C-alpha cells in the first residue's frame, strides 16, 4: 500500500469514528447555558442529536420519515426517541384525523438543543465549503467521485 493511500484511509476512519465527533459535541455543549441541559445532552449520541435535529427541521415527522431521512432502522429511531422523550426533549402528538399515527415535536428544552445544533451544522457546512473552494472544479469532481464511491462501499454482496 502506498503511503498516500494509507493516509487517506486513516483520515477517512478518523473522520468517521474519531475525535471530530467528540469535538463537535464539546462545541455544542459550550453553546448551552443550563447545566441541567448540558447533562442531558452528554447522555445522547450524535445520532440522537441528528434525530432531534430532523424533528426540529421538519414539521410532522413520524418515525418512518425520520428513519428514511437518516438511513436508520425504525427500531433505532424508536429507541432513540424513547430516550429523547424520557429527557423531555421531544413530545409525541397525533393528528385529530389520524389517531393511529404518532408525530414528534420539540419541547422548549428540545428547541434550545435544536438551535445550538443548527449553529453547529451551519458552522460545519461553512468550514466544508471553505475547504471545497480551495480546489479546482476538476479536483472537486474527483473528490466527489471518491466520496460517493466510499459512501456506497459495503462488504455485503461482494
Short mmCIF file of N, CA and C in Angstrom, two decimals:
data_model
loop_
_atom_site.label_atom_id
_atom_site.label_comp_id
_atom_site.label_asym_id
_atom_site.label_seq_id
_atom_site.Cartn_x
_atom_site.Cartn_y
_atom_site.Cartn_z
N UNK A 1 0.86 -1.18 0.00
CA UNK A 1 0.00 0.00 0.00
C UNK A 1 0.90 1.24 0.00
N UNK A 2 0.57 2.17 -0.86
CA UNK A 2 1.33 3.42 -0.94
C UNK A 2 1.04 4.27 0.30
N UNK A 3 1.99 5.12 0.63
CA UNK A 3 1.86 5.98 1.81
C UNK A 3 0.62 6.88 1.71
N UNK A 4 0.37 7.46 0.54
CA UNK A 4 -0.79 8.35 0.38
C UNK A 4 -2.09 7.57 0.56
N UNK A 5 -2.13 6.34 0.10
CA UNK A 5 -3.33 5.51 0.26
C UNK A 5 -3.59 5.25 1.74
N UNK A 6 -2.52 4.93 2.47
CA UNK A 6 -2.65 4.67 3.91
C UNK A 6 -3.15 5.93 4.63
N UNK A 7 -2.61 7.08 4.27
CA UNK A 7 -3.02 8.33 4.90
C UNK A 7 -4.48 8.67 4.60
N UNK A 8 -4.92 8.43 3.37
CA UNK A 8 -6.32 8.69 3.01
C UNK A 8 -7.24 7.80 3.83
N UNK A 9 -6.92 6.52 3.92
CA UNK A 9 -7.77 5.57 4.67
C UNK A 9 -7.79 5.93 6.15
N UNK A 10 -6.65 6.25 6.72
CA UNK A 10 -6.61 6.64 8.13
C UNK A 10 -7.43 7.91 8.38
N UNK A 11 -7.34 8.86 7.47
CA UNK A 11 -8.10 10.10 7.62
C UNK A 11 -9.60 9.84 7.51
N UNK A 12 -10.01 8.99 6.56
CA UNK A 12 -11.44 8.66 6.43
C UNK A 12 -11.94 7.97 7.70
N UNK A 13 -11.16 7.06 8.28
CA UNK A 13 -11.57 6.39 9.51
C UNK A 13 -11.63 7.39 10.66
N UNK A 14 -10.68 8.30 10.71
CA UNK A 14 -10.67 9.32 11.75
C UNK A 14 -11.91 10.20 11.67
N UNK A 15 -12.26 10.60 10.44
CA UNK A 15 -13.45 11.44 10.25
C UNK A 15 -14.71 10.70 10.66
N UNK A 16 -14.76 9.42 10.38
CA UNK A 16 -15.97 8.65 10.66
C UNK A 16 -16.09 8.28 12.13
N UNK A 17 -14.99 7.94 12.77
CA UNK A 17 -15.06 7.39 14.12
C UNK A 17 -14.32 8.20 15.17
N UNK A 18 -13.55 9.19 14.78
CA UNK A 18 -12.61 9.80 15.69
C UNK A 18 -13.05 11.05 16.39
N UNK A 19 -12.08 11.81 16.78
CA UNK A 19 -12.26 12.99 17.60
C UNK A 19 -13.19 14.06 17.05
N UNK A 20 -13.32 14.24 15.72
CA UNK A 20 -14.22 15.32 15.28
C UNK A 20 -15.62 15.22 15.87
N UNK A 21 -16.12 14.00 16.04
CA UNK A 21 -17.45 13.86 16.64
C UNK A 21 -17.44 14.38 18.07
N UNK A 22 -16.41 14.02 18.82
CA UNK A 22 -16.31 14.48 20.20
C UNK A 22 -16.10 15.99 20.27
N UNK A 23 -15.27 16.53 19.37
CA UNK A 23 -15.04 17.98 19.36
C UNK A 23 -16.33 18.72 19.04
N UNK A 24 -17.12 18.19 18.11
CA UNK A 24 -18.39 18.82 17.77
C UNK A 24 -19.34 18.80 18.96
N UNK A 25 -19.36 17.68 19.67
CA UNK A 25 -20.24 17.60 20.83
C UNK A 25 -19.77 18.57 21.92
N UNK A 26 -18.46 18.70 22.09
CA UNK A 26 -17.92 19.65 23.06
C UNK A 26 -18.33 21.08 22.69
N UNK A 27 -18.22 21.42 21.40
CA UNK A 27 -18.60 22.76 20.94
C UNK A 27 -20.08 23.00 21.22
N UNK A 28 -20.90 21.98 20.95
CA UNK A 28 -22.34 22.09 21.17
C UNK A 28 -22.62 22.37 22.65
N UNK A 29 -21.95 21.66 23.54
CA UNK A 29 -22.15 21.85 24.97
C UNK A 29 -21.79 23.28 25.40
N UNK A 30 -20.80 23.87 24.75
CA UNK A 30 -20.41 25.25 25.08
C UNK A 30 -21.52 26.24 24.73
N UNK A 31 -22.40 25.88 23.82
CA UNK A 31 -23.48 26.78 23.39
C UNK A 31 -24.68 26.75 24.33
N UNK A 32 -24.72 25.79 25.22
CA UNK A 32 -25.84 25.61 26.14
C UNK A 32 -25.48 26.21 27.49
N UNK A 33 -26.36 27.05 28.03
CA UNK A 33 -26.09 27.69 29.31
C UNK A 33 -26.49 26.84 30.50
N UNK A 34 -27.58 26.13 30.39
CA UNK A 34 -28.13 25.38 31.51
C UNK A 34 -27.29 24.14 31.83
N UNK A 35 -26.78 24.03 33.07
CA UNK A 35 -26.02 22.84 33.45
C UNK A 35 -26.87 21.56 33.37
N UNK A 36 -28.16 21.69 33.68
CA UNK A 36 -29.04 20.52 33.61
C UNK A 36 -29.18 20.03 32.18
N UNK A 37 -29.35 20.97 31.26
CA UNK A 37 -29.50 20.61 29.85
C UNK A 37 -28.19 20.05 29.30
N UNK A 38 -27.06 20.58 29.74
CA UNK A 38 -25.76 20.04 29.34
C UNK A 38 -25.64 18.58 29.76
N UNK A 39 -26.08 18.29 30.98
CA UNK A 39 -26.02 16.91 31.48
C UNK A 39 -26.88 15.99 30.62
N UNK A 40 -28.02 16.48 30.19
CA UNK A 40 -28.91 15.69 29.33
C UNK A 40 -28.24 15.44 27.98
N UNK A 41 -27.66 16.46 27.39
CA UNK A 41 -27.03 16.34 26.08
C UNK A 41 -25.87 15.35 26.12
N UNK A 42 -25.10 15.37 27.20
CA UNK A 42 -23.95 14.46 27.33
C UNK A 42 -24.37 12.99 27.24
N UNK A 43 -25.60 12.70 27.61
CA UNK A 43 -26.10 11.31 27.58
C UNK A 43 -26.45 10.86 26.17
N UNK A 44 -26.55 11.79 25.24
CA UNK A 44 -27.03 11.46 23.90
C UNK A 44 -25.90 11.40 22.88
N UNK A 45 -26.04 10.47 21.96
CA UNK A 45 -25.07 10.32 20.87
C UNK A 45 -25.34 11.37 19.81
N UNK A 46 -24.39 11.47 18.88
CA UNK A 46 -24.58 12.37 17.74
C UNK A 46 -25.81 11.92 16.94
N UNK A 47 -26.04 10.63 16.83
CA UNK A 47 -27.23 10.15 16.10
C UNK A 47 -28.50 10.62 16.80
N UNK A 48 -28.54 10.57 18.11
CA UNK A 48 -29.71 11.08 18.85
C UNK A 48 -29.94 12.55 18.55
N UNK A 49 -28.85 13.29 18.51
CA UNK A 49 -28.98 14.72 18.22
C UNK A 49 -29.41 14.95 16.78
N UNK A 50 -28.98 14.07 15.88
CA UNK A 50 -29.44 14.17 14.49
C UNK A 50 -30.94 13.89 14.39
N UNK A 51 -31.44 12.96 15.17
CA UNK A 51 -32.88 12.68 15.20
C UNK A 51 -33.62 13.92 15.70
N UNK A 52 -33.14 14.49 16.79
CA UNK A 52 -33.76 15.71 17.32
C UNK A 52 -33.72 16.82 16.28
N UNK A 53 -32.61 16.93 15.57
CA UNK A 53 -32.45 17.96 14.54
C UNK A 53 -33.46 17.76 13.40
N UNK A 54 -33.66 16.52 12.99
CA UNK A 54 -34.64 16.22 11.94
C UNK A 54 -36.05 16.61 12.40
N UNK A 55 -36.35 16.32 13.64
CA UNK A 55 -37.67 16.67 14.18
C UNK A 55 -37.86 18.19 14.17
N UNK A 56 -36.81 18.91 14.52
CA UNK A 56 -36.89 20.37 14.54
C UNK A 56 -36.96 20.99 13.15
N UNK A 57 -36.31 20.37 12.20
CA UNK A 57 -36.27 20.92 10.83
C UNK A 57 -37.56 20.72 10.06
N UNK A 58 -38.25 19.64 10.34
CA UNK A 58 -39.45 19.29 9.56
C UNK A 58 -40.62 19.06 10.50
N UNK A 59 -41.70 19.70 10.20
CA UNK A 59 -42.90 19.51 11.00
C UNK A 59 -43.53 18.15 10.67
N UNK A 60 -44.26 17.63 11.60
CA UNK A 60 -44.99 16.37 11.42
C UNK A 60 -44.08 15.21 11.02
N UNK A 61 -42.98 15.06 11.73
CA UNK A 61 -42.09 13.93 11.48
C UNK A 61 -42.58 12.72 12.25
N UNK A 62 -42.76 11.63 11.54
CA UNK A 62 -43.09 10.38 12.22
C UNK A 62 -41.85 9.49 12.19
N UNK A 63 -41.85 8.40 12.95
CA UNK A 63 -40.65 7.55 12.99
C UNK A 63 -40.19 7.05 11.61
N UNK A 64 -41.11 6.74 10.74
CA UNK A 64 -40.74 6.22 9.42
C UNK A 64 -40.02 7.27 8.58
N UNK A 65 -40.50 8.50 8.60
CA UNK A 65 -39.85 9.54 7.79
C UNK A 65 -38.48 9.92 8.36
N UNK A 66 -38.35 9.89 9.67
CA UNK A 66 -37.05 10.17 10.29
C UNK A 66 -36.08 9.05 9.93
N UNK A 67 -36.52 7.81 10.04
CA UNK A 67 -35.67 6.66 9.71
C UNK A 67 -35.19 6.75 8.27
N UNK A 68 -36.09 7.08 7.38
CA UNK A 68 -35.74 7.18 5.96
C UNK A 68 -34.74 8.31 5.71
N UNK A 69 -34.97 9.47 6.30
CA UNK A 69 -34.09 10.61 6.03
C UNK A 69 -32.70 10.41 6.63
N UNK A 70 -32.59 9.67 7.73
CA UNK A 70 -31.28 9.44 8.36
C UNK A 70 -30.68 8.09 7.99
N UNK A 71 -31.40 7.30 7.20
CA UNK A 71 -30.94 5.98 6.79
C UNK A 71 -30.65 5.10 8.02
N UNK A 72 -31.63 5.07 8.93
CA UNK A 72 -31.55 4.30 10.16
C UNK A 72 -32.82 3.46 10.23
N UNK A 73 -32.75 2.33 10.92
CA UNK A 73 -33.95 1.49 11.04
C UNK A 73 -35.00 2.18 11.90
N UNK A 74 -36.25 1.80 11.70
CA UNK A 74 -37.33 2.36 12.53
C UNK A 74 -37.16 1.95 13.99
N UNK A 75 -36.63 0.74 14.21
CA UNK A 75 -36.35 0.30 15.58
C UNK A 75 -35.33 1.20 16.26
N UNK A 76 -34.31 1.59 15.51
CA UNK A 76 -33.30 2.51 16.04
C UNK A 76 -33.91 3.86 16.39
N UNK A 77 -34.77 4.35 15.51
CA UNK A 77 -35.44 5.63 15.77
C UNK A 77 -36.34 5.50 17.00
N UNK A 78 -37.00 4.37 17.13
CA UNK A 78 -37.88 4.15 18.28
C UNK A 78 -37.09 4.19 19.59
N UNK A 79 -35.94 3.53 19.63
CA UNK A 79 -35.11 3.53 20.84
C UNK A 79 -34.60 4.94 21.15
N UNK A 80 -34.15 5.63 20.13
CA UNK A 80 -33.62 6.99 20.33
C UNK A 80 -34.73 7.92 20.79
N UNK A 81 -35.90 7.83 20.15
CA UNK A 81 -36.99 8.74 20.53
C UNK A 81 -37.47 8.48 21.95
N UNK A 82 -37.40 7.24 22.42
CA UNK A 82 -37.77 6.97 23.82
C UNK A 82 -36.84 7.71 24.76
N UNK A 83 -35.54 7.72 24.44
CA UNK A 83 -34.58 8.45 25.28
C UNK A 83 -34.83 9.95 25.21
N UNK A 84 -35.12 10.45 24.00
CA UNK A 84 -35.41 11.88 23.86
C UNK A 84 -36.68 12.25 24.62
N UNK A 85 -37.68 11.36 24.59
CA UNK A 85 -38.92 11.57 25.34
C UNK A 85 -38.65 11.57 26.84
N UNK A 86 -37.88 10.58 27.29
CA UNK A 86 -37.56 10.46 28.72
C UNK A 86 -36.81 11.69 29.23
N UNK A 87 -36.04 12.31 28.37
CA UNK A 87 -35.29 13.50 28.77
C UNK A 87 -36.03 14.79 28.45
N UNK A 88 -37.30 14.68 28.09
CA UNK A 88 -38.19 15.82 27.83
C UNK A 88 -37.65 16.76 26.74
N UNK A 89 -37.02 16.17 25.71
CA UNK A 89 -36.55 16.97 24.58
C UNK A 89 -37.55 16.96 23.43
N UNK A 90 -38.39 15.92 23.39
CA UNK A 90 -39.45 15.84 22.38
C UNK A 90 -40.74 15.38 23.05
N UNK A 91 -41.84 15.57 22.34
CA UNK A 91 -43.16 15.08 22.77
C UNK A 91 -43.78 14.33 21.61
N UNK A 92 -44.72 13.46 21.94
CA UNK A 92 -45.48 12.74 20.92
C UNK A 92 -46.82 13.43 20.77
N UNK A 93 -47.24 13.57 19.53
CA UNK A 93 -48.54 14.17 19.25
C UNK A 93 -49.22 13.35 18.16
N UNK A 94 -50.51 13.54 18.04
CA UNK A 94 -51.28 12.85 16.99
C UNK A 94 -52.19 13.88 16.33
N UNK A 95 -52.47 13.63 15.08
CA UNK A 95 -53.42 14.50 14.37
C UNK A 95 -54.83 14.08 14.74
N UNK A 96 -55.73 15.03 14.74
CA UNK A 96 -57.11 14.71 15.11
C UNK A 96 -57.76 13.77 14.11
N UNK A 97 -57.35 13.84 12.85
CA UNK A 97 -57.96 12.98 11.84
C UNK A 97 -57.27 11.63 11.70
N UNK A 98 -56.16 11.40 12.44
CA UNK A 98 -55.47 10.12 12.36
C UNK A 98 -54.85 9.82 13.72
N UNK A 99 -55.61 9.15 14.58
CA UNK A 99 -55.16 8.86 15.93
C UNK A 99 -54.12 7.75 15.99
N UNK A 100 -53.97 6.98 14.91
CA UNK A 100 -53.01 5.87 14.91
C UNK A 100 -51.57 6.35 14.75
N UNK A 101 -51.38 7.30 13.86
CA UNK A 101 -50.02 7.74 13.54
C UNK A 101 -49.52 8.76 14.55
N UNK A 102 -48.31 8.52 15.06
CA UNK A 102 -47.74 9.46 16.02
C UNK A 102 -46.68 10.31 15.34
N UNK A 103 -46.56 11.54 15.83
CA UNK A 103 -45.60 12.51 15.32
C UNK A 103 -44.81 13.06 16.49
N UNK A 104 -43.61 13.51 16.20
CA UNK A 104 -42.78 14.10 17.24
C UNK A 104 -42.69 15.61 17.05
N UNK A 105 -42.67 16.31 18.18
CA UNK A 105 -42.42 17.75 18.17
C UNK A 105 -41.41 18.04 19.28
N UNK A 106 -40.72 19.16 19.14
CA UNK A 106 -39.73 19.55 20.14
C UNK A 106 -40.42 20.20 21.33
N UNK A 107 -39.87 19.95 22.50
CA UNK A 107 -40.26 20.69 23.70
C UNK A 107 -39.45 21.99 23.71
N UNK A 108 -39.68 22.83 24.69
CA UNK A 108 -38.89 24.07 24.77
C UNK A 108 -37.41 23.75 25.00
N UNK A 109 -37.12 22.72 25.80
CA UNK A 109 -35.74 22.29 26.01
C UNK A 109 -35.16 21.72 24.71
N UNK A 110 -35.96 20.94 24.00
CA UNK A 110 -35.54 20.38 22.72
C UNK A 110 -35.26 21.48 21.71
N UNK A 111 -36.04 22.54 21.76
CA UNK A 111 -35.84 23.67 20.85
C UNK A 111 -34.49 24.34 21.11
N UNK A 112 -34.12 24.46 22.38
CA UNK A 112 -32.81 25.04 22.72
C UNK A 112 -31.67 24.20 22.16
N UNK A 113 -31.80 22.89 22.31
CA UNK A 113 -30.77 21.99 21.77
C UNK A 113 -30.76 22.08 20.25
N UNK A 114 -31.94 22.10 19.64
CA UNK A 114 -32.04 22.21 18.18
C UNK A 114 -31.33 23.47 17.69
N UNK A 115 -31.58 24.59 18.32
CA UNK A 115 -30.98 25.85 17.88
C UNK A 115 -29.45 25.81 17.98
N UNK A 116 -28.94 25.24 19.07
CA UNK A 116 -27.49 25.12 19.22
C UNK A 116 -26.93 24.16 18.17
N UNK A 117 -27.63 23.05 17.95
CA UNK A 117 -27.17 22.06 16.97
C UNK A 117 -27.23 22.64 15.56
N UNK A 118 -28.22 23.46 15.29
CA UNK A 118 -28.32 24.10 13.98
C UNK A 118 -27.11 25.01 13.74
N UNK A 119 -26.68 25.71 14.77
CA UNK A 119 -25.47 26.54 14.65
C UNK A 119 -24.26 25.67 14.32
N UNK A 120 -24.18 24.52 14.97
CA UNK A 120 -23.09 23.59 14.71
C UNK A 120 -23.12 23.10 13.26
N UNK A 121 -24.29 22.72 12.79
CA UNK A 121 -24.44 22.24 11.41
C UNK A 121 -24.04 23.33 10.42
N UNK A 122 -24.48 24.56 10.66
CA UNK A 122 -24.13 25.66 9.76
C UNK A 122 -22.63 25.94 9.79
N UNK A 123 -22.05 25.84 10.97
CA UNK A 123 -20.60 26.06 11.11
C UNK A 123 -19.81 25.01 10.34
N UNK A 124 -20.20 23.75 10.48
CA UNK A 124 -19.53 22.66 9.76
C UNK A 124 -19.72 22.83 8.27
N UNK A 125 -20.92 23.18 7.86
CA UNK A 125 -21.21 23.39 6.43
C UNK A 125 -20.29 24.46 5.86
N UNK A 126 -20.16 25.58 6.56
CA UNK A 126 -19.32 26.68 6.07
C UNK A 126 -17.85 26.27 6.01
N UNK A 127 -17.39 25.56 7.02
CA UNK A 127 -15.99 25.11 7.02
C UNK A 127 -15.74 24.15 5.85
N UNK A 128 -16.69 23.26 5.59
CA UNK A 128 -16.56 22.35 4.45
C UNK A 128 -16.53 23.12 3.14
N UNK A 129 -17.40 24.10 3.04
CA UNK A 129 -17.45 24.92 1.83
C UNK A 129 -16.13 25.67 1.62
N UNK A 130 -15.57 26.20 2.69
CA UNK A 130 -14.28 26.88 2.59
C UNK A 130 -13.19 25.95 2.08
N UNK A 131 -13.20 24.71 2.54
CA UNK A 131 -12.22 23.72 2.08
C UNK A 131 -12.46 23.38 0.61
N UNK A 132 -13.72 23.15 0.25
CA UNK A 132 -14.06 22.79 -1.13
C UNK A 132 -13.59 23.87 -2.10
N UNK A 133 -13.74 25.13 -1.70
CA UNK A 133 -13.37 26.24 -2.58
C UNK A 133 -11.86 26.34 -2.81
N UNK A 134 -11.08 25.61 -2.05
CA UNK A 134 -9.63 25.59 -2.25
C UNK A 134 -9.22 24.73 -3.45
N UNK A 135 -10.16 23.96 -3.98
CA UNK A 135 -9.87 23.04 -5.07
C UNK A 135 -10.52 23.52 -6.36
N UNK A 136 -9.90 23.17 -7.48
CA UNK A 136 -10.47 23.48 -8.78
C UNK A 136 -11.72 22.64 -8.99
N UNK A 137 -12.52 23.00 -9.99
CA UNK A 137 -13.73 22.24 -10.31
C UNK A 137 -13.38 20.79 -10.63
N UNK A 138 -12.31 20.58 -11.39
CA UNK A 138 -11.90 19.21 -11.74
C UNK A 138 -11.52 18.41 -10.49
N UNK A 139 -10.78 19.06 -9.58
CA UNK A 139 -10.42 18.38 -8.34
C UNK A 139 -11.66 18.10 -7.48
N UNK A 140 -12.59 19.04 -7.46
CA UNK A 140 -13.84 18.82 -6.72
C UNK A 140 -14.59 17.62 -7.27
N UNK A 141 -14.61 17.49 -8.59
CA UNK A 141 -15.30 16.36 -9.21
C UNK A 141 -14.63 15.05 -8.83
N UNK A 142 -13.31 15.03 -8.78
CA UNK A 142 -12.58 13.82 -8.37
C UNK A 142 -12.87 13.49 -6.91
N UNK A 143 -12.83 14.51 -6.06
CA UNK A 143 -13.13 14.32 -4.64
C UNK A 143 -14.54 13.77 -4.47
N UNK A 144 -15.49 14.38 -5.18
CA UNK A 144 -16.88 13.92 -5.09
C UNK A 144 -17.01 12.47 -5.54
N UNK A 145 -16.36 12.14 -6.62
CA UNK A 145 -16.42 10.77 -7.14
C UNK A 145 -15.89 9.79 -6.09
N UNK A 146 -14.79 10.13 -5.46
CA UNK A 146 -14.21 9.27 -4.43
C UNK A 146 -15.15 9.13 -3.23
N UNK A 147 -15.65 10.26 -2.74
CA UNK A 147 -16.53 10.23 -1.57
C UNK A 147 -17.80 9.43 -1.87
N UNK A 148 -18.34 9.60 -3.05
CA UNK A 148 -19.55 8.87 -3.45
C UNK A 148 -19.28 7.37 -3.45
N UNK A 149 -18.15 6.96 -4.00
CA UNK A 149 -17.80 5.53 -4.03
C UNK A 149 -17.59 4.99 -2.62
N UNK A 150 -16.94 5.77 -1.77
CA UNK A 150 -16.71 5.33 -0.39
C UNK A 150 -18.05 5.21 0.35
N UNK A 151 -18.95 6.16 0.11
CA UNK A 151 -20.24 6.12 0.80
C UNK A 151 -21.09 4.93 0.37
N UNK A 152 -20.84 4.43 -0.82
CA UNK A 152 -21.58 3.26 -1.33
C UNK A 152 -20.89 1.95 -0.98
N UNK A 153 -19.73 2.04 -0.36
CA UNK A 153 -18.93 0.88 -0.04
C UNK A 153 -19.66 -0.02 0.94
N UNK A 154 -19.67 -1.29 0.65
CA UNK A 154 -20.29 -2.26 1.52
C UNK A 154 -19.58 -3.59 1.34
N UNK A 155 -19.44 -4.32 2.43
CA UNK A 155 -18.83 -5.65 2.32
C UNK A 155 -19.89 -6.69 1.96
N UNK A 156 -21.14 -6.31 2.03
CA UNK A 156 -22.21 -7.23 1.67
C UNK A 156 -22.33 -7.29 0.15
N UNK A 157 -22.69 -8.42 -0.37
CA UNK A 157 -22.95 -8.57 -1.79
C UNK A 157 -21.72 -8.50 -2.64
N UNK A 158 -20.57 -8.87 -2.08
CA UNK A 158 -19.34 -8.82 -2.89
C UNK A 158 -19.40 -9.83 -4.02
#
